[in-house]
């Protein structure tokens, strides 16, 4: 529906498009995207230790094993107790012979917990392991 905005009394039809609703919809979509984008990142927060810079791992199909500051262990955002890690990794390796694993260990976690996790990884037979750090 078009309205005449001129006061000359003519029957001319206004041929302009009102873009205000379009701008409103686009702004709402932008706000939704900004709010949801941080939720799509990795859920386990780990402060990685700082080391010399190295080449980034090839993580096309890699799983993430994370150890947070409290010593909780996660495989792809799902928490597991230390006793089950080896069996879970063996199952994943049996399902995918090209199984690769990225290890994230928090800077504040005790060395003993990381050593036990790495021992479980070795006993499970995982050969493609990347230990992730942050460059200085």
XYZ file of N, CA, C and O in Angstrom:
544
model
N 0.855 -1.161 0.000
C 0.000 0.000 0.000
C 0.897 1.219 0.000
O 1.842 1.298 0.757
N 0.591 2.195 -0.841
C 1.381 3.418 -0.934
C 0.518 4.598 -0.515
O -0.694 4.607 -0.716
N 1.143 5.598 0.051
C 0.441 6.790 0.512
C 0.969 8.010 -0.218
O 2.141 8.090 -0.547
N 0.104 8.948 -0.405
C 0.473 10.210 -1.024
C 0.921 11.155 0.078
O 0.175 11.413 1.017
N 2.138 11.656 -0.023
C 2.662 12.554 1.007
C 2.704 13.998 0.541
O 3.144 14.867 1.270
N 2.250 14.257 -0.639
C 2.277 15.623 -1.154
C 0.960 16.321 -0.816
O -0.091 15.701 -0.752
N 1.024 17.618 -0.646
C -0.165 18.391 -0.301
C -0.807 19.049 -1.522
O -1.707 19.860 -1.379
N -0.366 18.705 -2.730
C -0.904 19.379 -3.912
C -2.237 18.791 -4.360
O -2.829 19.253 -5.322
N -2.710 17.746 -3.677
C -4.006 17.178 -3.992
C -3.975 16.215 -5.148
O -5.022 15.737 -5.582
N -2.786 15.867 -5.686
C -2.683 14.978 -6.827
C -2.871 13.524 -6.421
O -2.897 13.150 -5.259
N -3.004 12.679 -7.419
C -3.190 11.256 -7.185
C -1.891 10.479 -7.405
O -1.928 9.303 -7.730
N -0.734 11.125 -7.223
C 0.553 10.455 -7.438
C 0.801 9.431 -6.324
O 0.539 9.686 -5.156
N 1.331 8.308 -6.696
C 1.648 7.243 -5.752
C 3.125 7.346 -5.397
O 3.966 7.521 -6.271
N 3.426 7.205 -4.091
C 4.817 7.250 -3.652
C 5.485 5.924 -4.030
O 4.998 4.850 -3.669
N 6.582 5.959 -4.750
C 7.230 4.760 -5.251
C 8.492 4.389 -4.494
O 9.309 3.647 -5.006
N 8.688 4.855 -3.272
C 9.893 4.545 -2.495
C 9.633 3.378 -1.552
O 8.521 3.194 -1.059
N 10.663 2.622 -1.286
C 10.574 1.482 -0.376
C 10.980 1.946 1.019
O 12.001 2.611 1.183
N 10.218 1.546 2.000
C 10.532 1.875 3.382
C 11.524 0.828 3.895
O 11.176 -0.344 4.059
N 12.775 1.204 4.151
C 13.813 0.257 4.564
C 13.933 0.129 6.078
O 14.731 -0.675 6.561
N 13.167 0.870 6.828
C 13.267 0.810 8.292
C 12.994 -0.595 8.838
O 13.761 -1.079 9.677
N 11.950 -1.313 8.414
C 11.761 -2.674 8.929
C 12.908 -3.617 8.561
O 13.281 -4.479 9.355
N 13.467 -3.429 7.375
C 14.599 -4.256 6.966
C 15.799 -4.012 7.878
O 16.468 -4.959 8.310
N 16.079 -2.770 8.190
C 17.191 -2.438 9.076
C 16.937 -2.999 10.466
O 17.848 -3.536 11.117
N 15.701 -2.927 10.954
C 15.370 -3.474 12.268
C 15.626 -4.985 12.328
O 16.212 -5.492 13.288
N 15.196 -5.695 11.321
C 15.408 -7.147 11.279
C 16.894 -7.472 11.225
O 17.377 -8.378 11.913
N 17.660 -6.760 10.423
C 19.095 -7.017 10.308
C 19.810 -6.737 11.627
O 20.725 -7.466 12.011
N 19.414 -5.693 12.341
C 20.035 -5.405 13.633
C 19.719 -6.484 14.657
O 20.584 -6.871 15.459
N 18.508 -7.000 14.652
C 18.158 -8.092 15.564
C 18.984 -9.330 15.243
O 19.516 -9.996 16.138
N 19.131 -9.666 13.964
C 19.945 -10.817 13.579
C 21.407 -10.627 13.978
O 22.077 -11.573 14.412
N 21.915 -9.414 13.852
C 23.290 -9.127 14.247
C 23.471 -9.316 15.745
O 24.464 -9.916 16.189
N 22.541 -8.840 16.536
C 22.632 -9.005 17.992
C 22.566 -10.482 18.366
O 23.337 -10.955 19.215
N 21.695 -11.250 17.728
C 21.602 -12.687 18.007
C 22.920 -13.371 17.672
O 23.421 -14.214 18.427
N 23.519 -13.027 16.559
C 24.801 -13.617 16.172
C 25.899 -13.258 17.171
O 26.695 -14.110 17.567
N 25.951 -12.005 17.597
C 26.981 -11.571 18.546
C 26.827 -12.293 19.878
O 27.812 -12.659 20.519
N 25.604 -12.533 20.305
C 25.371 -13.204 21.588
C 25.694 -14.685 21.505
O 26.254 -15.261 22.440
N 25.367 -15.344 20.397
C 25.561 -16.790 20.309
C 26.952 -17.206 19.855
O 27.360 -18.338 20.115
N 27.707 -16.351 19.202
C 29.032 -16.729 18.688
C 29.988 -17.192 19.783
O 30.688 -18.193 19.597
N 30.090 -16.544 20.938
C 31.008 -17.048 21.968
C 30.617 -18.417 22.523
O 31.463 -19.138 23.032
N 29.357 -18.807 22.402
C 28.922 -20.101 22.910
C 29.378 -21.253 22.025
O 29.342 -22.401 22.447
N 29.807 -20.963 20.798
C 30.218 -22.001 19.871
C 31.669 -22.425 20.046
O 32.118 -23.362 19.411
N 32.423 -21.747 20.893
C 33.824 -22.086 21.112
C 33.933 -23.228 22.110
O 32.943 -23.673 22.679
N 35.153 -23.676 22.353
C 35.371 -24.775 23.278
C 34.917 -24.396 24.672
O 35.234 -23.338 25.183
N 34.168 -25.284 25.333
C 33.536 -24.966 26.612
C 34.484 -25.108 27.800
O 34.265 -24.507 28.836
N 35.532 -25.890 27.686
C 36.448 -26.103 28.804
C 37.503 -25.010 28.769
O 38.292 -24.925 27.834
N 37.527 -24.166 29.808
C 38.496 -23.070 29.856
C 39.781 -23.559 30.507
O 39.771 -24.036 31.638
N 40.882 -23.456 29.777
C 42.188 -23.917 30.246
C 43.203 -22.821 29.974
O 43.274 -22.295 28.866
N 43.992 -22.453 30.998
C 45.106 -21.518 30.814
C 46.335 -22.328 30.428
O 46.948 -22.975 31.271
N 46.695 -22.297 29.161
C 47.809 -23.091 28.661
C 49.137 -22.481 29.090
O 49.253 -21.257 29.199
N 50.141 -23.322 29.324
C 51.464 -22.783 29.650
C 52.081 -22.089 28.448
O 51.786 -22.425 27.299
N 52.964 -21.127 28.722
C 53.620 -20.366 27.657
C 54.953 -21.026 27.312
O 55.755 -21.318 28.185
N 55.179 -21.243 26.008
C 56.420 -21.856 25.535
C 56.871 -21.133 24.280
O 56.203 -20.226 23.796
N 57.990 -21.578 23.728
C 58.452 -21.034 22.451
C 57.467 -21.438 21.369
O 56.848 -22.492 21.436
N 57.326 -20.608 20.346
C 56.342 -20.845 19.298
C 56.742 -22.040 18.442
O 57.897 -22.202 18.056
N 55.751 -22.896 18.151
C 55.959 -24.064 17.297
C 54.875 -24.073 16.229
O 53.967 -23.264 16.246
N 54.962 -25.017 15.319
C 53.967 -25.132 14.255
C 52.644 -25.597 14.848
O 52.622 -26.449 15.733
N 51.517 -25.063 14.378
C 50.215 -25.487 14.907
C 49.899 -26.915 14.484
O 50.317 -27.361 13.415
N 49.151 -27.653 15.317
C 48.818 -29.035 14.960
C 47.774 -29.076 13.851
O 47.006 -28.147 13.659
N 47.772 -30.186 13.129
C 46.773 -30.415 12.093
C 45.553 -31.041 12.766
O 45.532 -32.232 13.043
N 44.548 -30.223 13.068
C 43.422 -30.688 13.872
C 42.133 -30.825 13.079
O 41.074 -30.439 13.521
N 42.228 -31.413 11.886
C 41.040 -31.587 11.061
C 40.012 -32.472 11.769
O 38.858 -32.129 11.879
N 40.435 -33.611 12.242
C 39.549 -34.569 12.892
C 40.016 -34.884 14.315
O 39.628 -35.898 14.869
N 40.843 -34.036 14.890
C 41.426 -34.323 16.195
C 40.417 -34.116 17.308
O 39.582 -33.224 17.266
N 40.514 -34.959 18.327
C 39.732 -34.794 19.545
C 40.563 -33.999 20.536
O 41.787 -33.951 20.443
N 39.895 -33.393 21.498
C 40.583 -32.599 22.513
C 40.438 -33.268 23.867
O 39.334 -33.575 24.306
N 41.559 -33.494 24.527
C 41.571 -33.965 25.899
C 42.064 -32.797 26.744
O 43.176 -32.309 26.545
N 41.213 -32.319 27.665
C 41.525 -31.134 28.455
C 41.587 -31.484 29.928
O 40.787 -32.278 30.421
N 42.547 -30.870 30.625
C 42.664 -30.995 32.079
C 42.577 -29.579 32.630
O 43.437 -28.747 32.345
N 41.503 -29.294 33.402
C 41.336 -27.932 33.914
C 42.120 -27.742 35.213
O 42.794 -28.657 35.687
N 42.048 -26.549 35.777
C 42.844 -26.193 36.960
C 42.491 -27.045 38.176
O 43.320 -27.241 39.062
N 41.269 -27.562 38.245
C 40.865 -28.411 39.375
C 41.242 -29.881 39.164
O 40.994 -30.708 40.030
N 41.820 -30.213 38.027
C 42.229 -31.579 37.745
C 41.147 -32.418 37.086
O 41.316 -33.625 36.935
N 40.031 -31.810 36.683
C 38.979 -32.552 35.986
C 39.418 -32.796 34.549
O 40.023 -31.939 33.924
N 39.087 -33.970 34.039
C 39.540 -34.387 32.714
C 38.335 -34.453 31.781
O 37.306 -35.042 32.116
N 38.488 -33.854 30.603
C 37.417 -33.809 29.607
C 37.949 -34.343 28.277
O 39.070 -34.046 27.894
N 37.110 -35.106 27.596
C 37.390 -35.480 26.211
C 36.263 -34.885 25.386
O 35.096 -35.258 25.565
N 36.598 -33.952 24.514
C 35.614 -33.254 23.684
C 34.442 -32.739 24.520
O 33.284 -33.028 24.245
N 34.753 -31.995 25.577
C 33.782 -31.299 26.435
C 32.982 -32.211 27.347
O 32.094 -31.771 28.041
N 33.264 -33.518 27.366
C 32.559 -34.454 28.236
C 33.522 -34.917 29.323
O 34.621 -35.390 29.034
N 33.099 -34.780 30.589
C 33.983 -35.102 31.710
C 34.082 -36.614 31.901
O 33.084 -37.338 31.819
N 35.316 -37.079 32.178
C 35.587 -38.486 32.451
C 36.499 -38.585 33.667
O 37.403 -37.760 33.829
N 36.330 -39.628 34.505
C 37.309 -39.855 35.576
C 38.593 -40.438 34.986
O 38.584 -41.044 33.904
N 39.695 -40.266 35.695
C 41.004 -40.710 35.207
C 41.024 -42.208 34.907
O 41.661 -42.650 33.957
N 40.289 -42.997 35.684
C 40.306 -44.457 35.520
C 39.685 -44.914 34.196
O 39.986 -45.992 33.703
N 38.820 -44.103 33.615
C 38.101 -44.493 32.399
C 38.763 -43.942 31.136
O 38.477 -44.396 30.034
N 39.688 -43.012 31.288
C 40.296 -42.345 30.122
C 40.935 -43.347 29.166
O 40.725 -43.272 27.951
N 41.709 -44.277 29.691
C 42.413 -45.231 28.828
C 41.433 -46.063 27.997
O 41.611 -46.213 26.784
N 40.386 -46.579 28.610
C 39.391 -47.370 27.883
C 38.652 -46.555 26.838
O 38.385 -47.029 25.725
N 38.302 -45.320 27.187
C 37.605 -44.444 26.235
C 38.486 -44.145 25.023
O 38.022 -44.167 23.881
N 39.765 -43.874 25.268
C 40.684 -43.606 24.152
C 40.885 -44.846 23.291
O 40.980 -44.748 22.060
N 40.935 -46.021 23.911
C 41.058 -47.263 23.126
C 39.837 -47.467 22.232
O 39.964 -47.891 21.074
N 38.651 -47.187 22.775
C 37.425 -47.329 21.974
C 37.442 -46.379 20.780
O 37.076 -46.760 19.675
N 37.866 -45.150 21.016
C 37.904 -44.174 19.919
C 38.975 -44.542 18.894
O 38.790 -44.333 17.699
N 40.101 -45.071 19.355
C 41.163 -45.494 18.439
C 40.716 -46.709 17.625
O 41.037 -46.813 16.441
N 39.951 -47.618 18.247
C 39.443 -48.784 17.512
C 38.428 -48.356 16.450
O 38.376 -48.940 15.367
N 37.634 -47.334 16.755
C 36.638 -46.866 15.797
C 37.273 -46.083 14.653
O 36.739 -46.069 13.545
N 38.415 -45.435 14.927
C 39.073 -44.612 13.910
C 40.592 -44.813 14.024
O 41.211 -44.249 14.920
N 41.194 -45.595 13.131
C 42.639 -45.829 13.203
C 43.472 -44.558 13.028
O 44.620 -44.504 13.450
N 42.907 -43.527 12.407
C 43.607 -42.256 12.212
C 43.317 -41.276 13.356
O 43.472 -40.072 13.189
N 42.933 -41.785 14.505
C 42.556 -40.959 15.649
C 43.738 -40.092 16.095
O 44.841 -40.576 16.307
N 43.482 -38.782 16.198
C 44.498 -37.827 16.663
C 43.949 -37.126 17.900
O 42.745 -36.917 18.038
N 44.846 -36.749 18.796
C 44.438 -36.173 20.073
C 45.253 -34.917 20.364
O 46.474 -34.909 20.191
N 44.565 -33.851 20.780
C 45.212 -32.618 21.235
C 45.042 -32.538 22.744
O 43.920 -32.604 23.249
N 46.151 -32.378 23.461
C 46.126 -32.318 24.923
C 46.228 -30.872 25.381
O 47.186 -30.180 25.057
N 45.203 -30.412 26.123
C 45.193 -29.087 26.749
C 45.300 -29.301 28.256
O 44.408 -29.891 28.845
N 46.363 -28.830 28.856
C 46.499 -28.928 30.307
C 46.668 -27.526 30.869
O 47.501 -26.754 30.404
N 45.864 -27.190 31.858
C 45.926 -25.878 32.488
C 47.291 -25.672 33.131
O 47.915 -26.618 33.613
N 47.741 -24.426 33.130
C 49.044 -24.080 33.703
C 49.090 -24.343 35.210
O 50.138 -24.631 35.768
N 47.938 -24.278 35.887
C 47.893 -24.426 37.342
C 47.658 -25.860 37.811
O 47.691 -26.126 39.013
N 47.422 -26.792 36.893
C 47.147 -28.174 37.293
C 48.437 -28.836 37.784
O 49.542 -28.510 37.341
N 48.289 -29.774 38.719
C 49.454 -30.473 39.262
C 50.089 -31.358 38.191
O 49.405 -31.987 37.387
N 51.409 -31.407 38.228
C 52.162 -32.166 37.232
C 51.783 -33.644 37.278
O 51.710 -34.308 36.248
N 51.513 -34.172 38.456
C 51.189 -35.597 38.597
C 49.948 -35.993 37.816
O 49.885 -37.080 37.237
N 48.946 -35.133 37.795
C 47.714 -35.445 37.068
C 47.992 -35.496 35.567
O 47.538 -36.413 34.870
N 48.762 -34.530 35.070
C 49.092 -34.511 33.636
C 49.933 -35.740 33.283
O 49.734 -36.357 32.237
N 50.856 -36.118 34.153
C 51.686 -37.303 33.898
C 50.823 -38.565 33.834
O 51.032 -39.431 32.974
N 49.839 -38.681 34.723
C 48.944 -39.848 34.703
C 48.101 -39.866 33.431
O 47.881 -40.929 32.842
N 47.626 -38.699 32.995
C 46.839 -38.616 31.765
C 47.697 -39.015 30.571
O 47.260 -39.792 29.713
N 48.920 -38.502 30.515
C 49.803 -38.846 29.389
C 50.143 -40.338 29.397
O 50.268 -40.957 28.338
N 50.271 -40.936 30.581
C 50.518 -42.371 30.674
C 49.317 -43.153 30.153
O 49.473 -44.151 29.446
N 48.114 -42.698 30.480
C 46.898 -43.351 29.969
C 46.816 -43.241 28.450
O 46.394 -44.181 27.771
N 47.201 -42.088 27.922
C 47.197 -41.895 26.469
C 48.163 -42.869 25.800
O 47.842 -43.506 24.799
N 49.343 -43.017 26.386
C 50.343 -43.935 25.812
C 49.870 -45.382 25.898
O 49.991 -46.140 24.931
N 49.319 -45.798 27.043
C 48.836 -47.174 27.194
C 47.661 -47.464 26.258
O 47.477 -48.600 25.847
N 46.878 -46.448 25.924
C 45.741 -46.640 25.009
C 46.208 -46.843 23.567
O 45.449 -47.309 22.734
N 47.453 -46.490 23.286
C 47.997 -46.697 21.940
C 47.855 -45.508 21.011
O 48.042 -45.648 19.799
N 47.527 -44.342 21.539
C 47.402 -43.151 20.711
C 48.796 -42.706 20.281
O 49.664 -42.471 21.121
N 49.013 -42.617 18.979
C 50.333 -42.219 18.472
C 50.342 -40.793 17.939
O 51.405 -40.205 17.787
N 49.190 -40.253 17.621
C 49.105 -38.888 17.103
C 48.640 -37.972 18.235
O 47.443 -37.794 18.462
N 49.603 -37.400 18.943
C 49.310 -36.568 20.107
C 49.988 -35.208 19.936
O 51.173 -35.136 19.623
N 49.222 -34.142 20.152
C 49.759 -32.777 20.160
C 49.505 -32.198 21.534
O 48.384 -32.245 22.034
N 50.545 -31.642 22.135
C 50.409 -30.957 23.411
C 50.339 -29.467 23.103
O 51.284 -28.888 22.579
N 49.197 -28.851 23.412
C 48.959 -27.462 23.048
C 49.469 -26.511 24.125
O 49.297 -26.753 25.320
N 50.113 -25.422 23.677
C 50.610 -24.380 24.559
C 50.320 -23.036 23.910
O 49.846 -22.964 22.783
N 50.633 -21.956 24.626
C 50.460 -20.604 24.111
C 51.852 -20.011 23.886
O 52.711 -20.103 24.755
N 52.109 -19.394 22.713
C 53.421 -18.793 22.494
C 53.647 -17.613 23.431
O 52.724 -16.896 23.791
N 54.912 -17.406 23.834
C 55.262 -16.323 24.761
C 55.092 -14.982 24.124
O 55.363 -14.732 23.017
